[in-house]
Amino acid sequence: GEVWKKGGMSRSELTAVCNTATDQLRSNIQHSCGVVPTWFDFEDGAVNDGHCVIVGGGPSLASKIDEIRWRQSLGQKVWALNNTAKFLRSHGIVVDAQVMLDARRENADFIADAGKYLIASQCHPDVFLRVPTARTILWHPHTEVVEEVVKDVNDKPVHLIGGGTTVGILATSLAFLTGFRKIHLYGFDS
């Protein structure tokens, strides 16, 4: 796109680069599709009157703990991204959902207490060893590798979730598709 610079406009191109090799991604996706029976689905046009509070790990989060706790006390659903679930738990907040996207093995250490787990199909198999299958929902980020692996699946709902390349942005897409129209973001400092 075009960007402003002193002296006039310029062009800038950004390329999204994955932190995991394609072969590993493919293997992760194939594994998760075989072990998680519940795949993300939604009812077209479904809307609820609830609030979804999506919490990322940015530095501003530390000053918002009381506000997040208050929102949860009102019945608003708290979704934590990645390791933020453990941070919130250390402050007495058990999240309603933990959302993960990253495919690296070390992210399995991020799993914390949650009401449910929204785990991307590209996540490492070690993540799926740490979450209770009955409370885990598999979702598919819209990437070429995921599309290739799930293209012939016809016995489960296959929705490729787009809107960005980060867990935070994709979590907002998941919340919207789940029916939330009041979405509050915390710790999205990047």
Short mmCIF file of C-alpha atoms in Angstrom, two decimals:
data_model
loop_
_atom_site.label_atom_id
_atom_site.label_comp_id
_atom_site.label_asym_id
_atom_site.label_seq_id
_atom_site.Cartn_x
_atom_site.Cartn_y
_atom_site.Cartn_z
CA GLY A 1 0.00 0.00 0.00
CA GLU A 2 1.00 3.61 -0.15
CA VAL A 3 2.55 5.23 2.90
CA TRP A 4 3.28 8.84 3.65
CA LYS A 5 6.85 10.03 3.87
CA LYS A 6 8.49 13.42 3.99
CA GLY A 7 8.61 14.67 0.43
CA GLY A 8 5.67 12.58 -0.85
CA MET A 9 4.11 9.15 -1.03
CA SER A 10 5.97 5.88 -1.20
CA ARG A 11 5.05 2.20 -1.52
CA SER A 12 5.58 -0.41 1.13
CA GLU A 13 5.03 -4.16 0.80
CA LEU A 14 4.60 -6.43 3.80
CA THR A 15 4.96 -10.18 3.52
CA ALA A 16 3.51 -12.47 6.18
CA VAL A 17 6.08 -15.10 7.12
CA CYS A 18 5.16 -18.12 9.23
CA ASN A 19 7.42 -19.14 12.12
CA THR A 20 6.97 -22.86 11.35
CA ALA A 21 8.06 -24.90 8.32
CA THR A 22 5.31 -25.94 5.90
CA ASP A 23 5.93 -29.67 6.42
CA GLN A 24 5.55 -29.25 10.19
CA LEU A 25 2.35 -27.24 9.70
CA ARG A 26 0.91 -29.95 7.45
CA SER A 27 1.80 -32.65 9.98
CA ASN A 28 0.27 -30.63 12.85
CA ILE A 29 -2.96 -30.06 10.92
CA GLN A 30 -3.29 -33.72 9.95
CA HIS A 31 -2.76 -34.73 13.57
CA SER A 32 -5.27 -32.30 15.06
CA CYS A 33 -7.95 -33.16 12.51
CA GLY A 34 -7.66 -36.78 13.64
CA VAL A 35 -7.82 -36.20 17.40
CA VAL A 36 -10.32 -33.36 17.94
CA PRO A 37 -13.91 -34.39 17.21
CA THR A 38 -15.51 -30.94 17.59
CA TRP A 39 -14.78 -28.46 14.82
CA PHE A 40 -15.74 -24.80 14.92
CA ASP A 41 -19.14 -24.12 13.44
CA PHE A 42 -21.55 -21.23 13.53
CA GLU A 43 -25.08 -20.44 12.55
CA ASP A 44 -25.15 -17.97 9.68
CA GLY A 45 -26.50 -14.65 10.90
CA ALA A 46 -26.59 -15.70 14.56
CA VAL A 47 -26.26 -12.76 16.92
CA ASN A 48 -26.26 -12.71 20.71
CA ASP A 49 -26.51 -9.77 23.07
CA GLY A 50 -23.49 -10.81 25.14
CA HIS A 51 -20.09 -9.22 25.37
CA CYS A 52 -16.80 -10.92 24.51
CA VAL A 53 -13.67 -9.62 26.22
CA ILE A 54 -10.59 -10.69 24.26
CA VAL A 55 -7.37 -10.36 26.21
CA GLY A 56 -3.92 -10.21 24.62
CA GLY A 57 -0.58 -9.98 26.39
CA GLY A 58 0.43 -6.38 25.74
CA PRO A 59 1.97 -4.26 28.53
CA SER A 60 -1.26 -2.28 29.11
CA LEU A 61 -2.94 -5.46 30.39
CA ALA A 62 -1.42 -5.15 33.87
CA SER A 63 -3.37 -1.94 34.53
CA LYS A 64 -6.69 -3.43 33.32
CA ILE A 65 -7.04 -6.53 35.52
CA ASP A 66 -9.74 -5.01 37.75
CA GLU A 67 -11.72 -3.85 34.72
CA ILE A 68 -11.57 -7.34 33.16
CA ARG A 69 -12.60 -8.91 36.48
CA TRP A 70 -15.54 -6.45 36.64
CA ARG A 71 -16.62 -7.30 33.09
CA GLN A 72 -16.56 -11.00 33.91
CA SER A 73 -18.65 -10.36 37.04
CA LEU A 74 -21.31 -8.88 34.73
CA GLY A 75 -21.43 -12.12 32.77
CA GLN A 76 -19.22 -10.99 29.92
CA LYS A 77 -17.17 -13.82 28.40
CA VAL A 78 -13.39 -13.53 28.78
CA TRP A 79 -11.27 -15.07 26.03
CA ALA A 80 -7.52 -15.18 26.64
CA LEU A 81 -4.94 -15.39 23.88
CA ASN A 82 -1.99 -17.72 24.30
CA ASN A 83 -0.14 -17.36 27.61
CA THR A 84 -2.46 -14.58 28.76
CA ALA A 85 -4.70 -17.28 30.24
CA LYS A 86 -1.99 -18.15 32.77
CA PHE A 87 -1.39 -14.47 33.55
CA LEU A 88 -5.09 -13.89 34.20
CA ARG A 89 -5.28 -17.08 36.30
CA SER A 90 -2.43 -15.76 38.46
CA HIS A 91 -4.71 -12.76 39.13
CA GLY A 92 -7.72 -14.90 40.04
CA ILE A 93 -9.49 -14.81 36.68
CA VAL A 94 -10.37 -18.17 35.13
CA VAL A 95 -11.11 -17.49 31.49
CA ASP A 96 -14.15 -18.69 29.62
CA ALA A 97 -12.01 -19.61 26.60
CA GLN A 98 -8.36 -19.83 25.66
CA VAL A 99 -7.57 -19.16 21.98
CA MET A 100 -4.38 -20.37 20.34
CA LEU A 101 -2.98 -20.18 16.80
CA ASP A 102 0.82 -20.59 16.93
CA ALA A 103 2.19 -23.89 15.61
CA ARG A 104 5.34 -24.11 17.73
CA ARG A 105 5.78 -26.91 20.30
CA GLU A 106 6.71 -24.59 23.19
CA ASN A 107 3.25 -23.02 23.09
CA ALA A 108 1.89 -26.15 24.76
CA ASP A 109 3.23 -24.62 27.97
CA PHE A 110 0.64 -21.83 27.60
CA ILE A 111 -2.33 -24.09 28.37
CA ALA A 112 -4.16 -22.99 31.52
CA ASP A 113 -7.56 -23.51 33.15
CA ALA A 114 -10.32 -22.45 30.79
CA GLY A 115 -13.98 -23.19 30.25
CA LYS A 116 -13.21 -24.15 26.66
CA TYR A 117 -10.29 -24.15 24.27
CA LEU A 118 -10.42 -22.73 20.75
CA ILE A 119 -7.29 -24.27 19.26
CA ALA A 120 -6.16 -23.77 15.65
CA SER A 121 -5.64 -26.91 13.64
CA GLN A 122 -2.03 -25.90 12.95
CA CYS A 123 -1.09 -26.02 16.66
CA HIS A 124 1.50 -28.58 17.71
CA PRO A 125 0.32 -32.06 18.83
CA ASP A 126 1.70 -31.37 22.33
CA VAL A 127 -0.97 -28.66 22.74
CA PHE A 128 -3.70 -31.25 22.18
CA LEU A 129 -2.17 -33.53 24.83
CA ARG A 130 -2.76 -30.78 27.43
CA VAL A 131 -6.35 -29.79 26.68
CA PRO A 132 -9.45 -31.81 27.56
CA THR A 133 -10.87 -33.07 24.28
CA ALA A 134 -14.46 -32.62 25.47
CA ARG A 135 -13.93 -28.86 25.90
CA THR A 136 -11.78 -28.29 22.82
CA ILE A 137 -13.01 -26.79 19.57
CA LEU A 138 -10.76 -27.06 16.53
CA TRP A 139 -10.73 -24.10 14.18
CA HIS A 140 -8.95 -23.59 10.88
CA PRO A 141 -7.04 -20.42 10.00
CA HIS A 142 -7.36 -19.52 6.33
CA THR A 143 -3.97 -20.52 4.95
CA GLU A 144 -2.92 -22.44 1.86
CA VAL A 145 -1.62 -25.35 3.95
CA VAL A 146 -4.84 -25.70 5.96
CA GLU A 147 -6.92 -25.41 2.80
CA GLU A 148 -4.86 -28.18 1.18
CA VAL A 149 -5.25 -30.56 4.15
CA VAL A 150 -9.01 -30.09 4.72
CA LYS A 151 -10.14 -29.70 1.09
CA ASP A 152 -11.71 -33.18 0.95
CA VAL A 153 -13.30 -33.22 4.42
CA ASN A 154 -17.06 -33.52 4.09
CA ASP A 155 -18.15 -35.07 7.38
CA LYS A 156 -17.33 -32.05 9.58
CA PRO A 157 -17.88 -28.31 9.30
CA VAL A 158 -14.94 -26.71 7.54
CA HIS A 159 -14.71 -22.95 7.92
CA LEU A 160 -11.46 -21.21 7.06
CA ILE A 161 -11.20 -18.27 9.45
CA GLY A 162 -9.68 -15.20 7.87
CA GLY A 163 -9.22 -11.57 8.66
CA GLY A 164 -5.54 -11.52 9.52
CA THR A 165 -2.50 -13.51 10.53
CA THR A 166 -2.39 -13.00 14.30
CA VAL A 167 -4.24 -14.82 17.04
CA GLY A 168 -5.78 -11.56 18.27
CA ILE A 169 -7.31 -10.54 14.98
CA LEU A 170 -8.47 -14.08 14.21
CA ALA A 171 -10.01 -14.34 17.70
CA THR A 172 -12.14 -11.29 16.87
CA SER A 173 -13.32 -13.13 13.75
CA LEU A 174 -14.18 -16.20 15.84
CA ALA A 175 -16.07 -14.05 18.36
CA PHE A 176 -18.02 -12.32 15.60
CA LEU A 177 -18.92 -15.64 13.95
CA THR A 178 -20.00 -16.95 17.35
CA GLY A 179 -22.53 -14.11 17.45
CA PHE A 180 -20.83 -11.47 19.57
CA ARG A 181 -21.27 -7.91 18.37
CA LYS A 182 -19.91 -6.26 21.53
CA ILE A 183 -16.23 -7.17 21.55
CA HIS A 184 -13.79 -5.51 23.98
CA LEU A 185 -10.04 -5.77 23.40
CA TYR A 186 -7.40 -5.57 26.15
CA GLY A 187 -3.64 -5.96 25.86
CA PHE A 188 -3.65 -5.42 22.10
CA ASP A 189 -0.72 -3.01 22.32
CA SER A 190 1.11 -4.10 19.20
#
